[in-house]
mmCIF file of C-alpha atoms in Angstrom:
data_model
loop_
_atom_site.group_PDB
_atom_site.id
_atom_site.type_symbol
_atom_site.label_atom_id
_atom_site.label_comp_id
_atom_site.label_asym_id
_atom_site.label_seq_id
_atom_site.Cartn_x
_atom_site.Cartn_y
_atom_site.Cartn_z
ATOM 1 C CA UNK A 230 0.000 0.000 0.000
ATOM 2 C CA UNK A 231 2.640 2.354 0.774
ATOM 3 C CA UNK A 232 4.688 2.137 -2.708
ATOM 4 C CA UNK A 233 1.007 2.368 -4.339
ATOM 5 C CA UNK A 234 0.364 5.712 -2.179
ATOM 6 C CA UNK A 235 4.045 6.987 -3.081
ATOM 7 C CA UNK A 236 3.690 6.569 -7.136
ATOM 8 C CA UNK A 237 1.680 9.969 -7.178
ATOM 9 C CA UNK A 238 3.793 11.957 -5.444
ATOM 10 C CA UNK A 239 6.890 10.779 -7.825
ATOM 11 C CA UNK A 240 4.559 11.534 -10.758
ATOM 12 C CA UNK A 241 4.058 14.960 -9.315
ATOM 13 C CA UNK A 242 7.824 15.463 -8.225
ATOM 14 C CA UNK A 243 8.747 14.557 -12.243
ATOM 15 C CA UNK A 244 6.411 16.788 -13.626
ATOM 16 C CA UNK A 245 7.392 19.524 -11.530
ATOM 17 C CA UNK A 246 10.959 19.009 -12.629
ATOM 18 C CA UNK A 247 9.934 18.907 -16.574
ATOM 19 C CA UNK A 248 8.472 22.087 -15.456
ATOM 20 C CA UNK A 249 10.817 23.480 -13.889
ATOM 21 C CA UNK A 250 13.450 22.465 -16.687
ATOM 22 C CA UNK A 251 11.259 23.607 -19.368
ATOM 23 C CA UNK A 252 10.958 26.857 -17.962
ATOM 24 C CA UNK A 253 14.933 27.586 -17.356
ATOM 25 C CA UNK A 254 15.677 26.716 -21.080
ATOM 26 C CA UNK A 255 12.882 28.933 -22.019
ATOM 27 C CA UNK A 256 14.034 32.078 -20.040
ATOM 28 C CA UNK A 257 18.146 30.565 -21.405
ATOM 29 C CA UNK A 258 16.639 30.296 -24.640
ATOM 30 C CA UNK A 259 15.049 33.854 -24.369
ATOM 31 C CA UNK A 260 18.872 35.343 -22.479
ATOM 32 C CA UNK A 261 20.421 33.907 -25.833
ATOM 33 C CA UNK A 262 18.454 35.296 -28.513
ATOM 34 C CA UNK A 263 18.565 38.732 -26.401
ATOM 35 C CA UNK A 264 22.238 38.841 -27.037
ATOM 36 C CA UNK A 265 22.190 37.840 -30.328
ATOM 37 C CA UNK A 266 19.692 40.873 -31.112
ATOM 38 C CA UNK A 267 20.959 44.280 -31.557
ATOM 39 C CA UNK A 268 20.876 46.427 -28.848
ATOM 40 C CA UNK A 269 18.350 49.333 -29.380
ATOM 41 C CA UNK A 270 19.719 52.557 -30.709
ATOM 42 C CA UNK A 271 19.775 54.627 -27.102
ATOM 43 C CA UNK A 272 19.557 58.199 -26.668
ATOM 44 C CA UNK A 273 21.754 58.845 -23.970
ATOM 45 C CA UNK A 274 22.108 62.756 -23.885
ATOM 46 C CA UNK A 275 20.440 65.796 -24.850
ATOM 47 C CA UNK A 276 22.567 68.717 -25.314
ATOM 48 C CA UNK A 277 21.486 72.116 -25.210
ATOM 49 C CA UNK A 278 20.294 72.583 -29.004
ATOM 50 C CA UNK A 279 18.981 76.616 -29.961
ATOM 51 C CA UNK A 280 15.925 76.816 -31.874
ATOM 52 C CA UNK A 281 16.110 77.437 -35.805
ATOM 53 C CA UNK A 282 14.987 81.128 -34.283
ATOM 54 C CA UNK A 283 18.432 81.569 -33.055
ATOM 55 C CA UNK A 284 19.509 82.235 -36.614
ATOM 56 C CA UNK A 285 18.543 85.965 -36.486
ATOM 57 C CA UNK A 286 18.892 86.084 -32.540
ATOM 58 C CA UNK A 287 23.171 86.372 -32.961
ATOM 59 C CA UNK A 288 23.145 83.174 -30.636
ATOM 60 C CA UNK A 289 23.834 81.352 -33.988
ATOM 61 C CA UNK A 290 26.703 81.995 -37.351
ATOM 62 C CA UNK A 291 27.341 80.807 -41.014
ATOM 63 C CA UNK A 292 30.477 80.236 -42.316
ATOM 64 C CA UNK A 293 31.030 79.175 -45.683
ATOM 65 C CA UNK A 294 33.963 76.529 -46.238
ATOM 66 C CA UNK A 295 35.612 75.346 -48.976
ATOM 67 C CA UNK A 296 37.013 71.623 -50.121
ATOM 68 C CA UNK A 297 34.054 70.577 -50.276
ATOM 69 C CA UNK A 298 31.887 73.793 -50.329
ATOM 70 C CA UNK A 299 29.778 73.644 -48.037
ATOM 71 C CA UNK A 300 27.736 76.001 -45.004
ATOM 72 C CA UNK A 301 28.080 75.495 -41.081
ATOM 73 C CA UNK A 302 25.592 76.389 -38.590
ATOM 74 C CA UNK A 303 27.919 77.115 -35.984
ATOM 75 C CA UNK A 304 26.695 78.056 -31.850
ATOM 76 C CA UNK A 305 27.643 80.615 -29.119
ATOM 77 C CA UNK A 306 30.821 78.802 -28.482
ATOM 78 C CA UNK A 307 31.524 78.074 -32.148
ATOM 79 C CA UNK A 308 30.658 74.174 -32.275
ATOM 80 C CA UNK A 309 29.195 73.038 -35.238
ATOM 81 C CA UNK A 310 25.363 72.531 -35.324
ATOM 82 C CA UNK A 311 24.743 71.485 -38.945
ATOM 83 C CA UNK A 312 26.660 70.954 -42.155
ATOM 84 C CA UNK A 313 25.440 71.719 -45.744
ATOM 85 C CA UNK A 314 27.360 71.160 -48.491
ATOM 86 C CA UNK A 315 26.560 72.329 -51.830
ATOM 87 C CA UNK A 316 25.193 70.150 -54.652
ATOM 88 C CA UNK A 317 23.747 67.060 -51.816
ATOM 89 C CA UNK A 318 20.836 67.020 -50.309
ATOM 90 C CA UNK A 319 22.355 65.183 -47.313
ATOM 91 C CA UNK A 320 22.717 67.173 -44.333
ATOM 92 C CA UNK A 321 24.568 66.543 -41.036
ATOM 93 C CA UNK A 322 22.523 68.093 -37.801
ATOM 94 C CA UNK A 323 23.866 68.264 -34.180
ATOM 95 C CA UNK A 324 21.681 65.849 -31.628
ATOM 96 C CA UNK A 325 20.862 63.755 -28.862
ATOM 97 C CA UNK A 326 23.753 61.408 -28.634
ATOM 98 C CA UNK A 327 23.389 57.852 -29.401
ATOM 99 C CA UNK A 328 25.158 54.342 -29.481
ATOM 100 C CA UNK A 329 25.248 51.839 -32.453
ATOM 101 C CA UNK A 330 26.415 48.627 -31.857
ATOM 102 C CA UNK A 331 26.176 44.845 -33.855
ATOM 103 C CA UNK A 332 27.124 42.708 -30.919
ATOM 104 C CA UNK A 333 26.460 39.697 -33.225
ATOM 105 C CA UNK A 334 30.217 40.192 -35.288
ATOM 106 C CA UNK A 335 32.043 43.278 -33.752
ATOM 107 C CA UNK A 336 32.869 44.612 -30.496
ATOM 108 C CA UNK A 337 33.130 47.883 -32.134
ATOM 109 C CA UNK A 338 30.733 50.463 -30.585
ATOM 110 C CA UNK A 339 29.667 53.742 -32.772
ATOM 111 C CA UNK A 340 28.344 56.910 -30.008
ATOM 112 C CA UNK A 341 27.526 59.739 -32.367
ATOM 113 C CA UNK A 342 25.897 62.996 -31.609
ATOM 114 C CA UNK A 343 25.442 62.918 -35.850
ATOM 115 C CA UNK A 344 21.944 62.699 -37.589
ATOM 116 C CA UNK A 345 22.036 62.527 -40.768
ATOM 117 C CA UNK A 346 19.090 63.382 -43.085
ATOM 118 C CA UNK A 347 17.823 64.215 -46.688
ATOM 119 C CA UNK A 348 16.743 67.651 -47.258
ATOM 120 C CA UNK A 349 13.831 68.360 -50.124
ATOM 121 C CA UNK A 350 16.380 70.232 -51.918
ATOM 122 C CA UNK A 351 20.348 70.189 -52.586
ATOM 123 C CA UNK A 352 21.936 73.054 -51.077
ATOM 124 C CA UNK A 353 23.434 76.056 -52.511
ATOM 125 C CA UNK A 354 24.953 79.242 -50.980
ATOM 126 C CA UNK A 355 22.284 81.252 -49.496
ATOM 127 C CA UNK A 356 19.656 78.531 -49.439
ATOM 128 C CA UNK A 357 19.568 79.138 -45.184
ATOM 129 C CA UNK A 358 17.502 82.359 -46.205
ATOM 130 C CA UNK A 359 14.982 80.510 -48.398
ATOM 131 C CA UNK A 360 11.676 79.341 -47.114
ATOM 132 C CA UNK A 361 12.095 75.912 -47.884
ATOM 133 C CA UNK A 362 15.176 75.621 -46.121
ATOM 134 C CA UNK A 363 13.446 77.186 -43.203
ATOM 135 C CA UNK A 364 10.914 75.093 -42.401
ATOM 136 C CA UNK A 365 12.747 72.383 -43.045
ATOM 137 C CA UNK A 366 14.868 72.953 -40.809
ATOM 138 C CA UNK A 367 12.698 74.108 -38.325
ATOM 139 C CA UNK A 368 10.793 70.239 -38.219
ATOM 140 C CA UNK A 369 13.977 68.420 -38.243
ATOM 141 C CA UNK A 370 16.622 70.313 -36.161
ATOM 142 C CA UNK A 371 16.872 68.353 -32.898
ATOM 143 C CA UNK A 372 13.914 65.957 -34.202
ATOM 144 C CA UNK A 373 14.923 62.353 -32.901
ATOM 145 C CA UNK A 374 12.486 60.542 -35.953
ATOM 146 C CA UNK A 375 14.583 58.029 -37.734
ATOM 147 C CA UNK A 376 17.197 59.152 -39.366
ATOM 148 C CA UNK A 377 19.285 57.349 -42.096
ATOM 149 C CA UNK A 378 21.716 55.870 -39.394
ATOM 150 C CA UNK A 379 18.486 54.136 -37.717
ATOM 151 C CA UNK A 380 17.244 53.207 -40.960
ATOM 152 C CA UNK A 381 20.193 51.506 -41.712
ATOM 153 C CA UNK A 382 20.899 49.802 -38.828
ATOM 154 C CA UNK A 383 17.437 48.337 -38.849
ATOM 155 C CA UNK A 384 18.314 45.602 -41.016
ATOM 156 C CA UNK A 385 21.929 44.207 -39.299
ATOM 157 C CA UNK A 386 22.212 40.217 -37.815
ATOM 158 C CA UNK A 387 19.228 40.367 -35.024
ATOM 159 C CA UNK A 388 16.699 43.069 -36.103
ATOM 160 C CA UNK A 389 13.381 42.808 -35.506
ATOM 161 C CA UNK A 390 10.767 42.684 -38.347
ATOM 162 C CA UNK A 391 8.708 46.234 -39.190
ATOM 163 C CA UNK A 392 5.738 46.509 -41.161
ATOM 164 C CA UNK A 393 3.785 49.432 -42.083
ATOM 165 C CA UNK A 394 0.161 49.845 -41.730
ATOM 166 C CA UNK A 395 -0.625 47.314 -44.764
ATOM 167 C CA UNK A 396 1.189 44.567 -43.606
ATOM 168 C CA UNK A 397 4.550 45.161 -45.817
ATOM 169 C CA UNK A 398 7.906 44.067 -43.664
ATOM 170 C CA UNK A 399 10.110 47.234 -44.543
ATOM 171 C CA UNK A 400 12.596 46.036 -42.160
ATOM 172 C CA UNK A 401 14.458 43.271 -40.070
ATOM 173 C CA UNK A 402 17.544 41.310 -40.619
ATOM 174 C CA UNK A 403 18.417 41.509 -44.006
ATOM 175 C CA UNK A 404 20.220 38.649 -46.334
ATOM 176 C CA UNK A 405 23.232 39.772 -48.598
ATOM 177 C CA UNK A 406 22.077 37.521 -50.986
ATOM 178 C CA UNK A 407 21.250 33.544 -52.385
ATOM 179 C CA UNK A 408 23.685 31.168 -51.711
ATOM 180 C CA UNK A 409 25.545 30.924 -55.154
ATOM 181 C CA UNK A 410 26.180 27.008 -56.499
ATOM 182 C CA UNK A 411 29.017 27.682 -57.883
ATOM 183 C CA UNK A 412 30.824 30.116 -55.290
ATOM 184 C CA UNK A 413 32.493 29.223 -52.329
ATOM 185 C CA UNK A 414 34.015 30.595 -49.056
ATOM 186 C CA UNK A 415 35.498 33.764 -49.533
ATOM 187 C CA UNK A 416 34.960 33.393 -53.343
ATOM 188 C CA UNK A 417 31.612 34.626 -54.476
ATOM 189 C CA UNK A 418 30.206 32.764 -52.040
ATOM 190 C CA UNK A 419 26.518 34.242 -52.203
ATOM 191 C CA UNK A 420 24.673 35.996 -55.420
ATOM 192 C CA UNK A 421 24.701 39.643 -55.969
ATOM 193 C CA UNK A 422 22.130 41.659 -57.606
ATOM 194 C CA UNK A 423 19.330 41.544 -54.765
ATOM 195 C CA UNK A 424 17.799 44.893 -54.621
ATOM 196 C CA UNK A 425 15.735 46.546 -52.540
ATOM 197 C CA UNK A 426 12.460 45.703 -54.216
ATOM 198 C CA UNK A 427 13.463 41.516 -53.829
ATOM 199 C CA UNK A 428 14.049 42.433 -50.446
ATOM 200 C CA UNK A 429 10.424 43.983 -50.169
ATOM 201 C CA UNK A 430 9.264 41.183 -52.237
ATOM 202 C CA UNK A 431 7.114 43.480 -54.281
ATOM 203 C CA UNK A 432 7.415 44.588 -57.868
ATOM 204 C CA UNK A 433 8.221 48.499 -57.973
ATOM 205 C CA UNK A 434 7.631 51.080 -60.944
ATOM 206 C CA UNK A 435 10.634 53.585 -61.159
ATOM 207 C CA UNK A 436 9.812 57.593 -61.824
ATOM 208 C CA UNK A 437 10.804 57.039 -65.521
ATOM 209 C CA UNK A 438 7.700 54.458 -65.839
ATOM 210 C CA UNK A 439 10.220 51.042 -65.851
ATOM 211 C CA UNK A 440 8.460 48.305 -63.674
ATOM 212 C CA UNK A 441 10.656 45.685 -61.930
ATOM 213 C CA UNK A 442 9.182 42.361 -60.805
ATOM 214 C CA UNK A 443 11.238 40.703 -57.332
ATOM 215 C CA UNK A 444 12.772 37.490 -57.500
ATOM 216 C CA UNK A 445 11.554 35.080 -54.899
ATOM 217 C CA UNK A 446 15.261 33.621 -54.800
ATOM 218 C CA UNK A 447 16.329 37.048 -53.226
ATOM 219 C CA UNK A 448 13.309 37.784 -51.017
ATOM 220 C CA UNK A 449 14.626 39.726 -47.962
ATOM 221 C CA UNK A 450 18.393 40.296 -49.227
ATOM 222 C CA UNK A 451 19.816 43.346 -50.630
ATOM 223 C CA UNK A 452 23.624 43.985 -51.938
ATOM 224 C CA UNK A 453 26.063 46.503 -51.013
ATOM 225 C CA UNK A 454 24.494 49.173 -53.589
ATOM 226 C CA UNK A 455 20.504 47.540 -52.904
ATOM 227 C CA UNK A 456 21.289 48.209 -49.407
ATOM 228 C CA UNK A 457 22.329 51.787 -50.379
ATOM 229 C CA UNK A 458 18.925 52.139 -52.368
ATOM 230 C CA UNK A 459 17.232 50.207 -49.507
ATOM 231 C CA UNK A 460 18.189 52.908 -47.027
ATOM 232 C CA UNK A 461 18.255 55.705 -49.440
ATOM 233 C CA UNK A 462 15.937 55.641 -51.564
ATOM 234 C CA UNK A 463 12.895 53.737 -50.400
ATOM 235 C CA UNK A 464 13.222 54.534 -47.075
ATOM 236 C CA UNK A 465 14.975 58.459 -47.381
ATOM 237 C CA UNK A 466 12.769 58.839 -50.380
ATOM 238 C CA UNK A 467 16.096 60.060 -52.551
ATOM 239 C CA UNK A 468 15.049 59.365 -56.369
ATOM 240 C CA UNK A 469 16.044 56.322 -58.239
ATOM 241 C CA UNK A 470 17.493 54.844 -61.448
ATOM 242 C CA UNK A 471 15.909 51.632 -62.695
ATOM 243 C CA UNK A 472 19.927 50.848 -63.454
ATOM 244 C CA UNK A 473 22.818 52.536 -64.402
ATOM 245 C CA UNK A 474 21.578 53.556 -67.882
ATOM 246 C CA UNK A 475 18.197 53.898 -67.314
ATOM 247 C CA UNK A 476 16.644 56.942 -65.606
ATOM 248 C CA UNK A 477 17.792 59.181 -63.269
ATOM 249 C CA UNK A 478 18.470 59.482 -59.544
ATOM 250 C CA UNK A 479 20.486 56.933 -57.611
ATOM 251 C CA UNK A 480 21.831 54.391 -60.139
ATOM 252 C CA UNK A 481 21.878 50.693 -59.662
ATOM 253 C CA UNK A 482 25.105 49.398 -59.061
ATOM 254 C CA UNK A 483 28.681 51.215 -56.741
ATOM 255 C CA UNK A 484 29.896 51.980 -60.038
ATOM 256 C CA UNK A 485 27.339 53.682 -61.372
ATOM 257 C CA UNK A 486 26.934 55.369 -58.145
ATOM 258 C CA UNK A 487 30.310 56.450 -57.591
ATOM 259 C CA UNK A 488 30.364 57.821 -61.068
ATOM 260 C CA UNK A 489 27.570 59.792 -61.789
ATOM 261 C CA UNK A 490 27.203 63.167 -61.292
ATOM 262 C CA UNK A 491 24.602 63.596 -58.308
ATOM 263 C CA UNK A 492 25.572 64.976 -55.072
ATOM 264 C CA UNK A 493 29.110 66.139 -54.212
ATOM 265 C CA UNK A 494 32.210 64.068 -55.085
ATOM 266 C CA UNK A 495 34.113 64.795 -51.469
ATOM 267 C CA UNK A 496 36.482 62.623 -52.291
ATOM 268 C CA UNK A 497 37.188 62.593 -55.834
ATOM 269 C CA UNK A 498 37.876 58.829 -57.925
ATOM 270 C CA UNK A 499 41.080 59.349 -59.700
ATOM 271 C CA UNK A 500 41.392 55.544 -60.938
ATOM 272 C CA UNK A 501 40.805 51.958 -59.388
ATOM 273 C CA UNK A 502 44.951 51.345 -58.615
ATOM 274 C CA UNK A 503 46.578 50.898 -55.505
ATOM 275 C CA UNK A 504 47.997 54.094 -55.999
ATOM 276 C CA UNK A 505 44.251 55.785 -56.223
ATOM 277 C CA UNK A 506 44.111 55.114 -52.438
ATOM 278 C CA UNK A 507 42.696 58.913 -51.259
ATOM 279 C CA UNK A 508 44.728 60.002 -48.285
ATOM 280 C CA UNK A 509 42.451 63.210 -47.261
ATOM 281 C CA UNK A 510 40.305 61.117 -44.998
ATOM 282 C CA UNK A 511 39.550 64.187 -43.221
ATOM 283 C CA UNK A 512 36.922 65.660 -45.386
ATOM 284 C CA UNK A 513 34.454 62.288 -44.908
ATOM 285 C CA UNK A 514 31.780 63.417 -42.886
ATOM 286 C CA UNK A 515 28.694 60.834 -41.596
ATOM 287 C CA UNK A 516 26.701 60.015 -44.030
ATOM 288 C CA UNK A 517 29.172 60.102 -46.901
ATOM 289 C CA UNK A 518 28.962 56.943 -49.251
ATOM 290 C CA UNK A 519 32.056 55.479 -49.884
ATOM 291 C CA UNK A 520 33.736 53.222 -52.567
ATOM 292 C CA UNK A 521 36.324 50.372 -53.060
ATOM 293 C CA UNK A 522 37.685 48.650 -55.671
ATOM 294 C CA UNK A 523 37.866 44.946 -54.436
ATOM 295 C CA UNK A 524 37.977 42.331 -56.852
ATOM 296 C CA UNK A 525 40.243 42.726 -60.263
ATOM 297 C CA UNK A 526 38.068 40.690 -62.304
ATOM 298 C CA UNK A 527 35.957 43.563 -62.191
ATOM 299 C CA UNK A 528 38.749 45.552 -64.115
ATOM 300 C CA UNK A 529 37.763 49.260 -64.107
ATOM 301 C CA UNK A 530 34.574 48.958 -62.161
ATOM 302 C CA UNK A 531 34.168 50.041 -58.612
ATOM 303 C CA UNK A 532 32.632 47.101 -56.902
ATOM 304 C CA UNK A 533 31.490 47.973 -53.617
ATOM 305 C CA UNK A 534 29.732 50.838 -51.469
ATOM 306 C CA UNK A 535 29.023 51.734 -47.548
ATOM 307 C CA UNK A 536 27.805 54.196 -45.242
ATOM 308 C CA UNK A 537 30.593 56.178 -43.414
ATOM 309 C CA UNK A 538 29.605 56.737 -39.617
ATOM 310 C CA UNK A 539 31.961 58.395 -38.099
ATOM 311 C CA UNK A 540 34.785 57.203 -35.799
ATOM 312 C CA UNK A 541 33.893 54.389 -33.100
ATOM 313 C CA UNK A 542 35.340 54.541 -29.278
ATOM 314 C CA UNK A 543 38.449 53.566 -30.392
ATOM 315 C CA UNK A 544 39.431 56.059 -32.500
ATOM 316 C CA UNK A 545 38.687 54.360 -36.038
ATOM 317 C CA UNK A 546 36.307 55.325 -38.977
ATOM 318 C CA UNK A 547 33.834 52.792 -39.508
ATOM 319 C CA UNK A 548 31.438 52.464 -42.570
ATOM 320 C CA UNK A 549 28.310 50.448 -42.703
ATOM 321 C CA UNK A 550 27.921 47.937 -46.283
ATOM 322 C CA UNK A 551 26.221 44.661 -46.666
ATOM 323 C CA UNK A 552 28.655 41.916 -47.251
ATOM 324 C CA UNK A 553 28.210 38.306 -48.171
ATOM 325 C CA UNK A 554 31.148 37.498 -44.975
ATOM 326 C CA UNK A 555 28.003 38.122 -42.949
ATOM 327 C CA UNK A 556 25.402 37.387 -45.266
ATOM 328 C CA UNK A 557 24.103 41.216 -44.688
ATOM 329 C CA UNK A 558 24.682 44.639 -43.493
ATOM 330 C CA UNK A 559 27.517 44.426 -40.718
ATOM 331 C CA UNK A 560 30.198 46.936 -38.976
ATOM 332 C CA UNK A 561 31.693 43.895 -38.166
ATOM 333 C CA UNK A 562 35.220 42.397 -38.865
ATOM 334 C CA UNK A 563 34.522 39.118 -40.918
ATOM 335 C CA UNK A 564 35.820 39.308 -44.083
ATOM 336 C CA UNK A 565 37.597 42.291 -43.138
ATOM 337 C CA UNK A 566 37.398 44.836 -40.698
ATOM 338 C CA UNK A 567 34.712 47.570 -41.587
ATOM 339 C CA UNK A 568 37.516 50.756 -41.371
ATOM 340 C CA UNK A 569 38.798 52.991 -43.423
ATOM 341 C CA UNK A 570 41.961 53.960 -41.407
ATOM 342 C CA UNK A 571 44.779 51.778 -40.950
ATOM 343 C CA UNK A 572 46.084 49.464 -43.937
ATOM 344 C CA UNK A 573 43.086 46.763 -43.228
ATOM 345 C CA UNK A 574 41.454 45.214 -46.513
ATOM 346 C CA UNK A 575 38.857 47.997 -46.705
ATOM 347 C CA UNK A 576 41.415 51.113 -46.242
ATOM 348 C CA UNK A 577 43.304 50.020 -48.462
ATOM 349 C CA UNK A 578 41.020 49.168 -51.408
ATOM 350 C CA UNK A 579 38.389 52.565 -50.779
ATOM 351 C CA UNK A 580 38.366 54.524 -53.438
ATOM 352 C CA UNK A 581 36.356 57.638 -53.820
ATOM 353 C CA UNK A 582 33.301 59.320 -51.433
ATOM 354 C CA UNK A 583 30.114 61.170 -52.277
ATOM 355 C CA UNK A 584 28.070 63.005 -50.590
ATOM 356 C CA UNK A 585 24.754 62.547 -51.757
#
């Protein structure tokens, strides 16, 4: 009678324990994919920013500089507040600082008081008296809405999806491209050509009236220059080219980028030799794309294109890409750490930089 009385009691006592178990490799399970996942862009200080009113108020000064030319909003104590450079649209504002990281492949660590964001027009001397520029800057100045560093880092190793109101996932970890059958480690191994309509999965009809169907192959992947366009132009709402020849705005591939004539060449291509390697690093400011010149079987072609953010804790400027190392967007140092000083892979192979 007594073993008979005991068996429910040792039912109980496993039960609990499956319980018990389950639940520890649930909250484990849960601890693991939190560190996989990229930490949330934080705001972690709000400086003292003047309103746009401060512009006729004497708290605030333009200066006009040259090499690129370009206009800076400059304060009381003569930091800089903004940066306009003529011929881009891309504009460089002073704000709450913030941290980027991508735990997943680097320990690098990006904190930036740099948002960087598309204005309606590109600048031109004298545009900061214009009304367009005014209000404008008025909405944006010290705004903390997404920026293009947040919509880029939206789709690194770990981010979670997005959709807008009718159901469409417009972001989340994002796929370089297909594996490629005939490529291999460190040799082509994934497919490029995913833009950022196969990454939307939905076909997209360009300003010139060309309609582009997705591949299902490439659904949620984008390559270094679909990334661009990703970020850019469907997101930033900068035009774009159906490709390189066809239409006009930002063209398809880092080529075409590199060499058309929008924005401002800040660092100008002179050729795609080792001894094209720009030296003025100095001029890059966030938000500049930049170009490299990585594989010779591409002969005169520049063949890839990033983001440059800025310097990172330790001193070194980083740029942003999507690589097929990491199967996606990365800082990160597979396949190459993502700097441009130094005599790393990617310093010594960039190229040219535009602002756009």
């Amino acid at each position: 009678m007594a073993k008979k009385k005991t068996r429910p009691v040792v039912h109980a006592a496993v039960v609990l324990g499956l319980l018990a178990s389950s639940a520890y490799l649930t909250v484990e399970l849960r601890k693991d994919e939190q560190a996989k996942a990229p930490a949330v862009q934080a705001v972690t200080d709000t400086p003292q920013l003047e309103s746009s009113k401060g512009q006729q108020g004497g708290k605030q000064t333009w200066e006009r500089l040259n090499k690129p030319d370009r206009s800076v909003l400059r304060g009381e104590q003569g930091q800089v507040l903004a940066t306009f450079t003529d011929k881009a649209r891309t504009a460089t504002l002073r704000g709450p600082s913030r941290t980027f990281t991508e735990p997943a492949n680097t320990k690098s660590r990006v904190v930036t008081e740099d948002w960087v964001r598309l204005m309606p027009e590109p600048w031109r001397e004298g545009a900061e008296k214009e009304k367009w520029f005014k209000d404008w800057f008025k909405e944006f100045y010290g705004s903390e809405e997404d920026d293009v560093f947040a919509s880029a880092f939206q789709y690194i190793e770990g981010a979670p999806v997005k959709k807008d109101d009718e159901g469409l996932a417009y972001a989340g970890d994002a796929n370089f491209g297909p594996l490629n059958p005939n490529g291999s480690e460190g040799n082509d191994l994934r497919e490029e050509l995913s833009d950022f309509y196969d990454y939307l999965g939905i076909p997209y009809t360009f300003r010139d009236g060309t309609t582009i169907q997705p591949e299902t192959k490439r659904a949620r992947s984008v390559d270094c220059s679909g990334y661009m366009r990703l970020v850019w132009g469907y997101r930033a709402r900068y035009p774009l080219a159906a490709s390189d020849r066809v239409g006009d705005g930002l063209p398809r591939t880092a080529n075409g980028m590199a060499r058309s004539d929008i924005g401002a060449d800040v660092l100008p291509l002179k050729g795609v030799g080792a001894g094209d390697r720009p030296t003025a690093l100095g001029v890059l400011q966030p938000g500049d794309l930049v170009f490299f010149k990585l594989d010779a079987r591409t002969k005169e072609r520049l063949d890839h294109v990033g983001i440059y953010l800025g310097h990172d804790t330790d001193g070194h400027k980083i740029f942003l890409s999507s690589r097929e190392e990491v199967n996606g967007p990365t800082i990160g140092d597979k396949g190459g750490t993502s700097r441009l000083d130094g005599n790393g892979y990617y310093a010594t192979t960039l190229r040219s930089a535009k602002r756009l």
